[in-house]
Coordinates of C-alpha atoms and ligand atoms in Angstrom, one line a residue:
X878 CA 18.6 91.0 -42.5
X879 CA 15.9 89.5 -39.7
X880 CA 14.3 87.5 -41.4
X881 CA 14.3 84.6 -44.1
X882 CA 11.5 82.3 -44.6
X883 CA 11.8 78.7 -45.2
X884 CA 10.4 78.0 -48.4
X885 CA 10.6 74.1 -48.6
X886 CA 12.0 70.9 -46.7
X887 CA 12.9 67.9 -48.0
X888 CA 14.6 64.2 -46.8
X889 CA 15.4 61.3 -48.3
X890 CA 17.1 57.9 -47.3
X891 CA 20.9 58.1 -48.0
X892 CA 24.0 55.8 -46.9
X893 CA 26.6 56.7 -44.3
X894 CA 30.1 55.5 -44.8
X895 CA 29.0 52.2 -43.3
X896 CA 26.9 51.7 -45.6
X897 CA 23.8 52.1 -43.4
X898 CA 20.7 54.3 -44.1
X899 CA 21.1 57.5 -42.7
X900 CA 18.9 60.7 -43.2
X901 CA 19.9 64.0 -46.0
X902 CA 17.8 67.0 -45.4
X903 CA 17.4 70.1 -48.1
X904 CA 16.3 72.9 -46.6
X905 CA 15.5 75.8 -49.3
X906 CA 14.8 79.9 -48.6
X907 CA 14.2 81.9 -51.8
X908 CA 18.4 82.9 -51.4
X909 CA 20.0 79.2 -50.3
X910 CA 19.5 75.8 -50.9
X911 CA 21.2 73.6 -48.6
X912 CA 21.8 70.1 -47.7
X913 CA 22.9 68.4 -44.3
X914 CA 23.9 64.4 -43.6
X915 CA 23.4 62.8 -40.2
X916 CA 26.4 60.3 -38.5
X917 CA 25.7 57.0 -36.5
X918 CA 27.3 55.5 -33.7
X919 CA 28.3 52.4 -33.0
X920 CA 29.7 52.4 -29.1
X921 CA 26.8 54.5 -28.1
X922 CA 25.9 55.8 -25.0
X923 CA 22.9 54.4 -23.3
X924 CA 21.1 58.1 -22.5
X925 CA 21.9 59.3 -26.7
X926 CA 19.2 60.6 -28.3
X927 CA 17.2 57.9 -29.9
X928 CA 17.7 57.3 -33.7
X929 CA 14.7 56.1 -35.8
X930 CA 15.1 53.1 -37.4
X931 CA 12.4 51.1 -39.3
X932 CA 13.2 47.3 -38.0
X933 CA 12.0 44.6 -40.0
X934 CA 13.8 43.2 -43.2
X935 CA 14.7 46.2 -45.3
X936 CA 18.4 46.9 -44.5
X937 CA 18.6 44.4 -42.0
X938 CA 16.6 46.8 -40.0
X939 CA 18.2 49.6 -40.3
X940 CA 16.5 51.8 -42.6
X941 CA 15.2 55.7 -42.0
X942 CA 11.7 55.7 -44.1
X943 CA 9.6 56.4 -40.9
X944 CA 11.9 58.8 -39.7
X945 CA 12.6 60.3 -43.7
X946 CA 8.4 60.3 -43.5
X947 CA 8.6 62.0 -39.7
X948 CA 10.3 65.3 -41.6
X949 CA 8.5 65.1 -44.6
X950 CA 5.0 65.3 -43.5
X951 CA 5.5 66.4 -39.6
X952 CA 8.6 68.6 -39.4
X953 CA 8.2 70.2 -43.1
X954 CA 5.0 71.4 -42.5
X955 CA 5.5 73.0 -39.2
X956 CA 8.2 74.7 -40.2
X957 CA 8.0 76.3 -43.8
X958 CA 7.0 79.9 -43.0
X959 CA 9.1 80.0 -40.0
X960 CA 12.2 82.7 -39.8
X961 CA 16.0 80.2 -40.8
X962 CA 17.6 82.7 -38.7
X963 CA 15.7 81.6 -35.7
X964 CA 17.6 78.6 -34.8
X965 CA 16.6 78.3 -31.1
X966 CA 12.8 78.8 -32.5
X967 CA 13.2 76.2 -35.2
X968 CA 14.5 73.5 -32.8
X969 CA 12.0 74.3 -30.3
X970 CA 9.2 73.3 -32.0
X971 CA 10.6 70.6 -33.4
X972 CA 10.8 69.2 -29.7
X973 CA 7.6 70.3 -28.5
X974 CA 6.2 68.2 -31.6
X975 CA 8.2 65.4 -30.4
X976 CA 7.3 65.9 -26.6
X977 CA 9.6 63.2 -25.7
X978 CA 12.5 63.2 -23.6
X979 CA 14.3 60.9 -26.0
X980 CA 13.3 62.5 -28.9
X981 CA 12.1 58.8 -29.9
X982 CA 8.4 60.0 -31.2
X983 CA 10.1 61.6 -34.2
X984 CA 13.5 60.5 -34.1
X985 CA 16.6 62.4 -33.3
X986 CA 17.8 61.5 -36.6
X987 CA 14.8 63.3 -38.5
X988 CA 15.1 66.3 -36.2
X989 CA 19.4 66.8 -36.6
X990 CA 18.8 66.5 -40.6
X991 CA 16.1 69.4 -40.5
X992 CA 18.0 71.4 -37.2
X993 CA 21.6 71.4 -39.6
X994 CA 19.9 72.0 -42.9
X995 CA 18.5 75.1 -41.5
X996 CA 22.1 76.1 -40.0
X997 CA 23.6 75.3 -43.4
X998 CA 20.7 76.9 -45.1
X999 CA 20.6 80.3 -43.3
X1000 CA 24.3 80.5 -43.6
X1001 CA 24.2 80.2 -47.1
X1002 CA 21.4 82.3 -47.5
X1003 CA 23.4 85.2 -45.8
X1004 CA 26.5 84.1 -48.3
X1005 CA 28.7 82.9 -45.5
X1006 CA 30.3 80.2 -44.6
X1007 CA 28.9 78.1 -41.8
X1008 CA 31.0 78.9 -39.1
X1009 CA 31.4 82.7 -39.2
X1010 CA 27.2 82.3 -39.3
X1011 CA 27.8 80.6 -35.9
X1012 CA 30.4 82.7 -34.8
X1013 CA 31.4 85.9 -36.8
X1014 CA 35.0 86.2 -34.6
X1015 CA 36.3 82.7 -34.5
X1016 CA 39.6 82.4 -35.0
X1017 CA 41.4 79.0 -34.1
X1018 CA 41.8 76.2 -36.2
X1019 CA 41.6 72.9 -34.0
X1020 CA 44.1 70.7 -33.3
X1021 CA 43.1 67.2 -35.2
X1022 CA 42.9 64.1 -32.8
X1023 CA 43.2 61.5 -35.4
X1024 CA 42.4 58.0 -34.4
X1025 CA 45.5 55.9 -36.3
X1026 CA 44.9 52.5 -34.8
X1027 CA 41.2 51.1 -34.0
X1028 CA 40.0 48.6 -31.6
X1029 CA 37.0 47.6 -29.0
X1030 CA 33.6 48.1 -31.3
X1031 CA 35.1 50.0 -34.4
X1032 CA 38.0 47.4 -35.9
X1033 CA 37.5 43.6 -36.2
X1034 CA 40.9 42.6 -34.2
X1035 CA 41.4 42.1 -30.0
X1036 CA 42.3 45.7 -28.5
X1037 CA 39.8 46.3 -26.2
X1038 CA 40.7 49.9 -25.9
X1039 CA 38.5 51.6 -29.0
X1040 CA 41.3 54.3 -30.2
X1041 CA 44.5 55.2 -30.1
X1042 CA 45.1 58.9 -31.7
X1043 CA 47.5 61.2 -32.3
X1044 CA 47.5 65.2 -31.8
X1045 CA 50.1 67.1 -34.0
X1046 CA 51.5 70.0 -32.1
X1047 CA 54.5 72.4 -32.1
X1048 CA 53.6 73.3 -35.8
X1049 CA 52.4 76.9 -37.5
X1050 CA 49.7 75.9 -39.4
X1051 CA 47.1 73.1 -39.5
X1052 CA 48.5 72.7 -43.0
X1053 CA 51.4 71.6 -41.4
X1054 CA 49.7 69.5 -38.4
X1055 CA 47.8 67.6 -41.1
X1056 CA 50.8 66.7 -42.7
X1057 CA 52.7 65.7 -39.8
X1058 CA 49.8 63.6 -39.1
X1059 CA 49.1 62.2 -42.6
X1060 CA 53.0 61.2 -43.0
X1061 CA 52.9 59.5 -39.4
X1062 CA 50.3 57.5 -40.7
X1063 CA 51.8 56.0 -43.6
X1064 CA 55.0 55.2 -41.8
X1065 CA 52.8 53.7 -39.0
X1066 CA 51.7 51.4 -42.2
X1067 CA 55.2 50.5 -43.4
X1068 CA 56.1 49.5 -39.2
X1069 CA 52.9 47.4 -39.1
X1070 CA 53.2 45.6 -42.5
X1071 CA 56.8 44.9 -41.3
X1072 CA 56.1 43.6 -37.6
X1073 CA 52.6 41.9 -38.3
X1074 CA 52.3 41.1 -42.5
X1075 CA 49.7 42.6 -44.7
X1076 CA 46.5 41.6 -42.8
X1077 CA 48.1 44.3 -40.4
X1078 CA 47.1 47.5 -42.6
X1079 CA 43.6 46.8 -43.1
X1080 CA 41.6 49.8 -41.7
X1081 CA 38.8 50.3 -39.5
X1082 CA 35.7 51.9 -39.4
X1083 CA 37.3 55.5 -38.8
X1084 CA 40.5 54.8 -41.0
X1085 CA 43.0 53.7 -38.6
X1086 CA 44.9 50.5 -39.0
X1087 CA 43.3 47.8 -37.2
X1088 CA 45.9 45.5 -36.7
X1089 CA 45.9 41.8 -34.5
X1090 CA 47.8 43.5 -31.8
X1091 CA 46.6 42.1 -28.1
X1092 CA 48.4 44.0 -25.4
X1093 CA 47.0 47.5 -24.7
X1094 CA 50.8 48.9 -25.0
X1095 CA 51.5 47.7 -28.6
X1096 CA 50.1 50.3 -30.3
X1097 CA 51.7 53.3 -28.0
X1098 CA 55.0 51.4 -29.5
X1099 CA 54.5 51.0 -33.0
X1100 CA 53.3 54.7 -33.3
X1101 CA 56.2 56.1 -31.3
X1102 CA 58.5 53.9 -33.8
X1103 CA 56.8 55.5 -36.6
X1104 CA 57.5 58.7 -35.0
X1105 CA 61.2 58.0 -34.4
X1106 CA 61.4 57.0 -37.9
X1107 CA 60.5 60.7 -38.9
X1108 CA 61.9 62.8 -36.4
X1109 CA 58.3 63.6 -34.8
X1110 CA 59.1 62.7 -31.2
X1111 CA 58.1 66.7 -30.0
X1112 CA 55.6 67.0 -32.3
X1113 CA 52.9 64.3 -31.7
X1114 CA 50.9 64.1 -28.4
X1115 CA 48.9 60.7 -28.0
X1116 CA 45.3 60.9 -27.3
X1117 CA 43.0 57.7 -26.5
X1118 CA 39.3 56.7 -26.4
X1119 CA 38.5 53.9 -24.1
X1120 CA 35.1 53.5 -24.6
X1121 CA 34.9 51.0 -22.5
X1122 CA 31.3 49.8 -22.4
X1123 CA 32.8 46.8 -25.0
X1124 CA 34.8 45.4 -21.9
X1125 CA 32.7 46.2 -18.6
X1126 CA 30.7 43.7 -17.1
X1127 CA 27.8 45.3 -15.8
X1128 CA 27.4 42.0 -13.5
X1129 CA 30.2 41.9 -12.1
X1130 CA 31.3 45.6 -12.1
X1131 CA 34.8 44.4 -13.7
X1132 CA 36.9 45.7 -16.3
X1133 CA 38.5 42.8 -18.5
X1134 CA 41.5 43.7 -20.4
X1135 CA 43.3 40.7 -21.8
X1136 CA 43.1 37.9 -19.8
X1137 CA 43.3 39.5 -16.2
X1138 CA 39.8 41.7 -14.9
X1139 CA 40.1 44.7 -13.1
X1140 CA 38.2 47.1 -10.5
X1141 CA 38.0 51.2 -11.4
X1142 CA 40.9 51.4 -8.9
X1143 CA 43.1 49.1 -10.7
X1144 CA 41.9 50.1 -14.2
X1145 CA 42.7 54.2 -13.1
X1146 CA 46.7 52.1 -12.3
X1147 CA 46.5 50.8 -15.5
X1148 CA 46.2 54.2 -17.1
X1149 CA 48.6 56.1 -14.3
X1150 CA 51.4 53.5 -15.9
X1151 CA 50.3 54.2 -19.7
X1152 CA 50.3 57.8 -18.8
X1153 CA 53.9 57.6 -17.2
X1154 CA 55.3 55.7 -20.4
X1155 CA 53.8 57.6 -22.9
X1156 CA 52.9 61.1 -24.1
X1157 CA 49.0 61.1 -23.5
X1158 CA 47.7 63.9 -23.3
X1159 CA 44.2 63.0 -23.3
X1160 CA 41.8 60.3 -22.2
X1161 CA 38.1 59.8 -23.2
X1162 CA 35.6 57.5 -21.3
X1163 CA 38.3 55.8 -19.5
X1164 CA 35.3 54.4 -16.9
X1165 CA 31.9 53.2 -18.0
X1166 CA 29.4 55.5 -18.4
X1167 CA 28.4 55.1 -14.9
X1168 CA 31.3 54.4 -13.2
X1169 CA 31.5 58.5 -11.7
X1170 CA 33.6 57.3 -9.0
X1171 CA 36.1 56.1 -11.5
X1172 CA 35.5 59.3 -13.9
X1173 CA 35.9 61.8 -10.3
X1174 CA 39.6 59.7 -9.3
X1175 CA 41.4 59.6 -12.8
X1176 CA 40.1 63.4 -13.2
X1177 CA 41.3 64.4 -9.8
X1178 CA 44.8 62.3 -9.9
X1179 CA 46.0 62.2 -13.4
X1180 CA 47.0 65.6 -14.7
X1181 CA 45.5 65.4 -18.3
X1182 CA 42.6 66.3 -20.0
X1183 CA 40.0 63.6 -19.2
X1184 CA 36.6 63.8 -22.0
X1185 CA 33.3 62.6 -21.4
X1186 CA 31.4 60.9 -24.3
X1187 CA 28.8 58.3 -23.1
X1188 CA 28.9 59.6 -20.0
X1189 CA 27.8 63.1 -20.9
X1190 CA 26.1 62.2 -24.2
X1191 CA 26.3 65.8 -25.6
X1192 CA 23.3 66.8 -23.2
X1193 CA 23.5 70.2 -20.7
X1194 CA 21.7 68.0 -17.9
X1195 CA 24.2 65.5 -17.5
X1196 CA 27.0 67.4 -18.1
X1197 CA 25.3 69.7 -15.4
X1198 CA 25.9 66.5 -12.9
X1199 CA 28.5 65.6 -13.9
X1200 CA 30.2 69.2 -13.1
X1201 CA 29.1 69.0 -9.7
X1202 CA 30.7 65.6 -8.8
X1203 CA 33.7 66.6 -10.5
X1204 CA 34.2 64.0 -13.3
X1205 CA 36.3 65.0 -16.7
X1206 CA 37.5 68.5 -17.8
X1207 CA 36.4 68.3 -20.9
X1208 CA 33.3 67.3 -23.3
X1209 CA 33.3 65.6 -26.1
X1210 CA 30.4 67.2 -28.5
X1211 CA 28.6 64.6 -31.0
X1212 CA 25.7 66.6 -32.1
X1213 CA 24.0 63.4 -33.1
X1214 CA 24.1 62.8 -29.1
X1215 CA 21.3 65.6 -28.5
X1216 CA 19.7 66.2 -31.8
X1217 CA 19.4 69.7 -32.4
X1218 CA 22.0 72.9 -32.9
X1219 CA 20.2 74.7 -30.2
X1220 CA 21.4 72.0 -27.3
X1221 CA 25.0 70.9 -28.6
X1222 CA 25.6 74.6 -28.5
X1223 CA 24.1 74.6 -25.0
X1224 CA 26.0 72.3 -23.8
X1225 CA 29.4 73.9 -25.6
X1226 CA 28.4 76.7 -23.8
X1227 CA 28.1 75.3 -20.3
X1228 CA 31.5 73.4 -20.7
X1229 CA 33.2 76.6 -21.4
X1230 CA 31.9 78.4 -18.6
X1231 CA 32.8 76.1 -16.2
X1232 CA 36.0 75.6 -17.2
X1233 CA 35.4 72.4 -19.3
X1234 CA 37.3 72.0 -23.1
X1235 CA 35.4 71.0 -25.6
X1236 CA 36.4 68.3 -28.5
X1237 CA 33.8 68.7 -31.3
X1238 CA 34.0 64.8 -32.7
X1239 CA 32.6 63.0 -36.1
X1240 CA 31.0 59.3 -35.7
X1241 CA 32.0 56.5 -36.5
X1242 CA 29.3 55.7 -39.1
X1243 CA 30.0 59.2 -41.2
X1244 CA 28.5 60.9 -44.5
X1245 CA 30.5 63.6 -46.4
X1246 CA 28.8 66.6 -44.3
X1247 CA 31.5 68.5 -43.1
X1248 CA 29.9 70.7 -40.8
X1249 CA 31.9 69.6 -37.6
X1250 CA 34.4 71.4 -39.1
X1251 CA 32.7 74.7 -39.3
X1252 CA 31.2 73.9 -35.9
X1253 CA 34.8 73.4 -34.5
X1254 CA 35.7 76.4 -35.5
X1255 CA 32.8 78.5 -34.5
X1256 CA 33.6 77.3 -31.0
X1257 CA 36.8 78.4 -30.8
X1258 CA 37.5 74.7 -29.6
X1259 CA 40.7 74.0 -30.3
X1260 CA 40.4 70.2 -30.7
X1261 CA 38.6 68.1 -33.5
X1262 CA 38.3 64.5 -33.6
X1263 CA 37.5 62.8 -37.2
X1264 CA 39.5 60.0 -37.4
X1265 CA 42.4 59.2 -39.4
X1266 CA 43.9 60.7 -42.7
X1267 CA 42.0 58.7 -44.6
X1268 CA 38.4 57.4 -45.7
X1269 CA 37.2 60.1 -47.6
X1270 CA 34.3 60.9 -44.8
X1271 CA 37.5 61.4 -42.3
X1272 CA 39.6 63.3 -44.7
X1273 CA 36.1 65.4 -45.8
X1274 CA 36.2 67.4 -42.0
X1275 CA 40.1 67.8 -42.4
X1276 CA 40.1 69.2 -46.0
X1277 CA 37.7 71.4 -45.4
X1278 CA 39.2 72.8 -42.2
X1279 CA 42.5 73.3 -44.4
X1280 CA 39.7 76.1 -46.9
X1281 CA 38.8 77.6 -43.7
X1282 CA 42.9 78.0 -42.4
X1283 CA 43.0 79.3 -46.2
X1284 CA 40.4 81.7 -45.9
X1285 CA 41.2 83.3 -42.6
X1286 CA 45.1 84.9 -42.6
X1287 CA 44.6 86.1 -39.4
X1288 CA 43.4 82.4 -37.9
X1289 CA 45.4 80.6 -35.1
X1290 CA 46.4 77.1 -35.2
X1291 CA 45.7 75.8 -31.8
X1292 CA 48.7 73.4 -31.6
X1293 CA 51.1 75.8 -32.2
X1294 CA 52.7 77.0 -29.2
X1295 CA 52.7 73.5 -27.1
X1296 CA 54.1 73.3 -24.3
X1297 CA 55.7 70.0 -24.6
X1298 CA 55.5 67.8 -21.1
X1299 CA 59.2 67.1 -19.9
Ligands
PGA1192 P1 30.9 56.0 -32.0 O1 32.4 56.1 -31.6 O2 30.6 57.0 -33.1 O3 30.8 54.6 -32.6 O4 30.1 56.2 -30.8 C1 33.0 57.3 -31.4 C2 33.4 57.5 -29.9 O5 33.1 56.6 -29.1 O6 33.9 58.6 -29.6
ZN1193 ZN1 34.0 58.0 -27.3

């Protein structure tokens, strides 16, 4: 089939697991009817895509009417008629009827809800899954990178750095993997509750713990105890986010951790000694999102995979730059970042080719759309990153990456064969 005409669009105001308006699109041909949810950040990066929000009282501020309005009587309008399988066409008008480089005239939340919905929708419409619409021979299941202990902007307690996750490896399946995972995590709780009391296992905004831990090594402890405790010491890989726009002074160009401040050079120390202690394998926006010497040293002297988030923001362009200075090997996709299909897979695309991984992520202000899953797969990515084994907006992505292992006997888990660091 060519072609499939969209018959109607539709948003509405929803809340994301925050409990903040966020956008739900239905997009309907005469064979689907589909839905798609957009996420929120909350350690954003400076050049994302800008999300619509109303301002004034209603929600504090935060509510999507304009932008709900923006696909309702704009993008609806412009599109019904238009071919579903015709993704780069879709999202291509809907910029050229934004005509911003921000997409702030009609929101990048308004244009993700109708760019998704009319993935989802033309998937459905052919009757098949999402992913093998996006990519009829992907085969690996990603390896989860599951954020067990939260800090900086996400978790209300004094770890600057935002996430501290864990990759399950040396396993078949990601059956298995998630259950290595899951079971780390609820011995991780019985270690806390017993070192730090009760107040210890309340979780934060992506489901890990978010206990009153200070020093930037107490978490790398209490995890490898809770690994110790079940035997996981070869099957768990540590990965952290940074993110360290919460503890850069712009002013001063300083890093503050604790109560001592550090340059780039001593901060890229700081991580050569976690790195030596520990088994990271992985290191996300160690640097602010403009710190490219920093980015171009800790690439070029630590051997691990180093992601860009804020610092690449999902867009081709700066991921473009940030090739040719030679910061990170790898880029963290948030499709929220760039606002349509079209450009997250652009930007996929470039990584790959030059060499880049790619870690498809969630937000940290989610919704039950699980379509980071599919999209994982349909890269062929190999890594995932959607928080920890619990929140049902986390555990959403991971269940239904566990239907697609299901549905695919010939699938590869990409954690299988690790080759463990000695
Ligand atoms: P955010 O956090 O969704 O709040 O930006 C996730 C991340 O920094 O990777
Ligand atoms: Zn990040």
């Amino acid at each position: 089939m060519d072609e499939i005409i969209i018959t109607n669009i539709k948003a509405r105001e929803v809340l994301d697991s925050r409990g903040n308006p966020t956008i739900e699109c239905d997009v309907k041909t005469d064979l689907a009817f589909e839905s798609a949810l957009v996420p929120s950040g909350a350690s954003v990066g400076e050049k994302e895509a800008i999300e619509l929000r109303d301002g004034g009282k209603r929600y504090h501020g935060k509510g999507v009417e304009k932008a709900v309005k923006n696909v309702n009587e704009k993008i609806a309008p412009l599109l019904i008629g238009e071919n579903i399988l015709d993704q780069k066409k879709i999202d291509s008008l809907m910029l050229k009827a934004d005509n911003t480089e921000n997409k702030s005239h009609l929101g990048a939340n308004a244009i993700l809800s109708v760019s998704l919905a009319c993935a989802r929708t033309a998937a459905s419409s052919l009757r098949l899954p999402l992913y093998k619409y996006l990519n009829p021979n992907s085969s690996v299941i990603p390896i989860p990178l599951m954020n067990i202990i939260n800090g900086g902007a996400h978790a209300g307690n004094s770890l600057e750095f935002q996430e501290f996750m864990i990759m399950p490896v040396n396993v078949e399946t990601f059956k298995e993997a998630l259950r290595v995972g899951s079971e780390t995590y609820h011995e991780l709780k019985i270690v806390l509750k017993e070192k730090y009391g009760k107040s210890a296992i309340n979780v934060g905004d992506e489901g890990g713990f978010a206990p009153p831990m200070k020093d930037i090594e107490e978490p790398f402890e209490m995890i490898v105890k809770a690994e110790e405790n079940l035997g996981y010491e070869k099957n768990l890989m540590f990965a952290i986010d940074a993110a360290p726009s919460y503890f850069y002074d712009k002013k001063t160009g300083k890093y503050t951790i604790g109560s001592k401040k550090y340059t780039n050079m001593e901060l890229l120390e700081v991580y050569r000694e976690l790195v030596s202690k520990y088994n990271i394998l992985s290191i996300e926006d160690p640097f602010y999102e403009e710190d490219y010497e920093g980015f171009a040293a800790i690439t070029k002297e630590l051997n691990i995979q180093i992601v860009g988030d804020d610092i690449f923001v999902t867009d081709p362009e700066l991921l473009k730059i940030g090739i040719k200075k030679g910061v990170c090997n790898a880029l963290l996709l948030k499709i929220n970042q760039i606002g349509t299909m079209t450009e997250a897979m652009e930007a996929a695309e470039l990584a790959f080719r030059n060499k880049y991984n790619v870690v498809v992520s969630h937000r940290s202000g989610e919704t039950e759309d699980t379509s980071i899953a599919d999209i994982s797969v349909a890269l062929d990515a190999g890594q995932i990153k959607t928080g920890a084994t619990c929140r049902g907006e986390r555990v959403a992505k991971y269940n239904r990456l566990l239907k697609i292992e299901e549905e695919n006997e010939h699938s590869i888990y990409a954690g299988k064969k690790f080759k463990y660091p000695t």
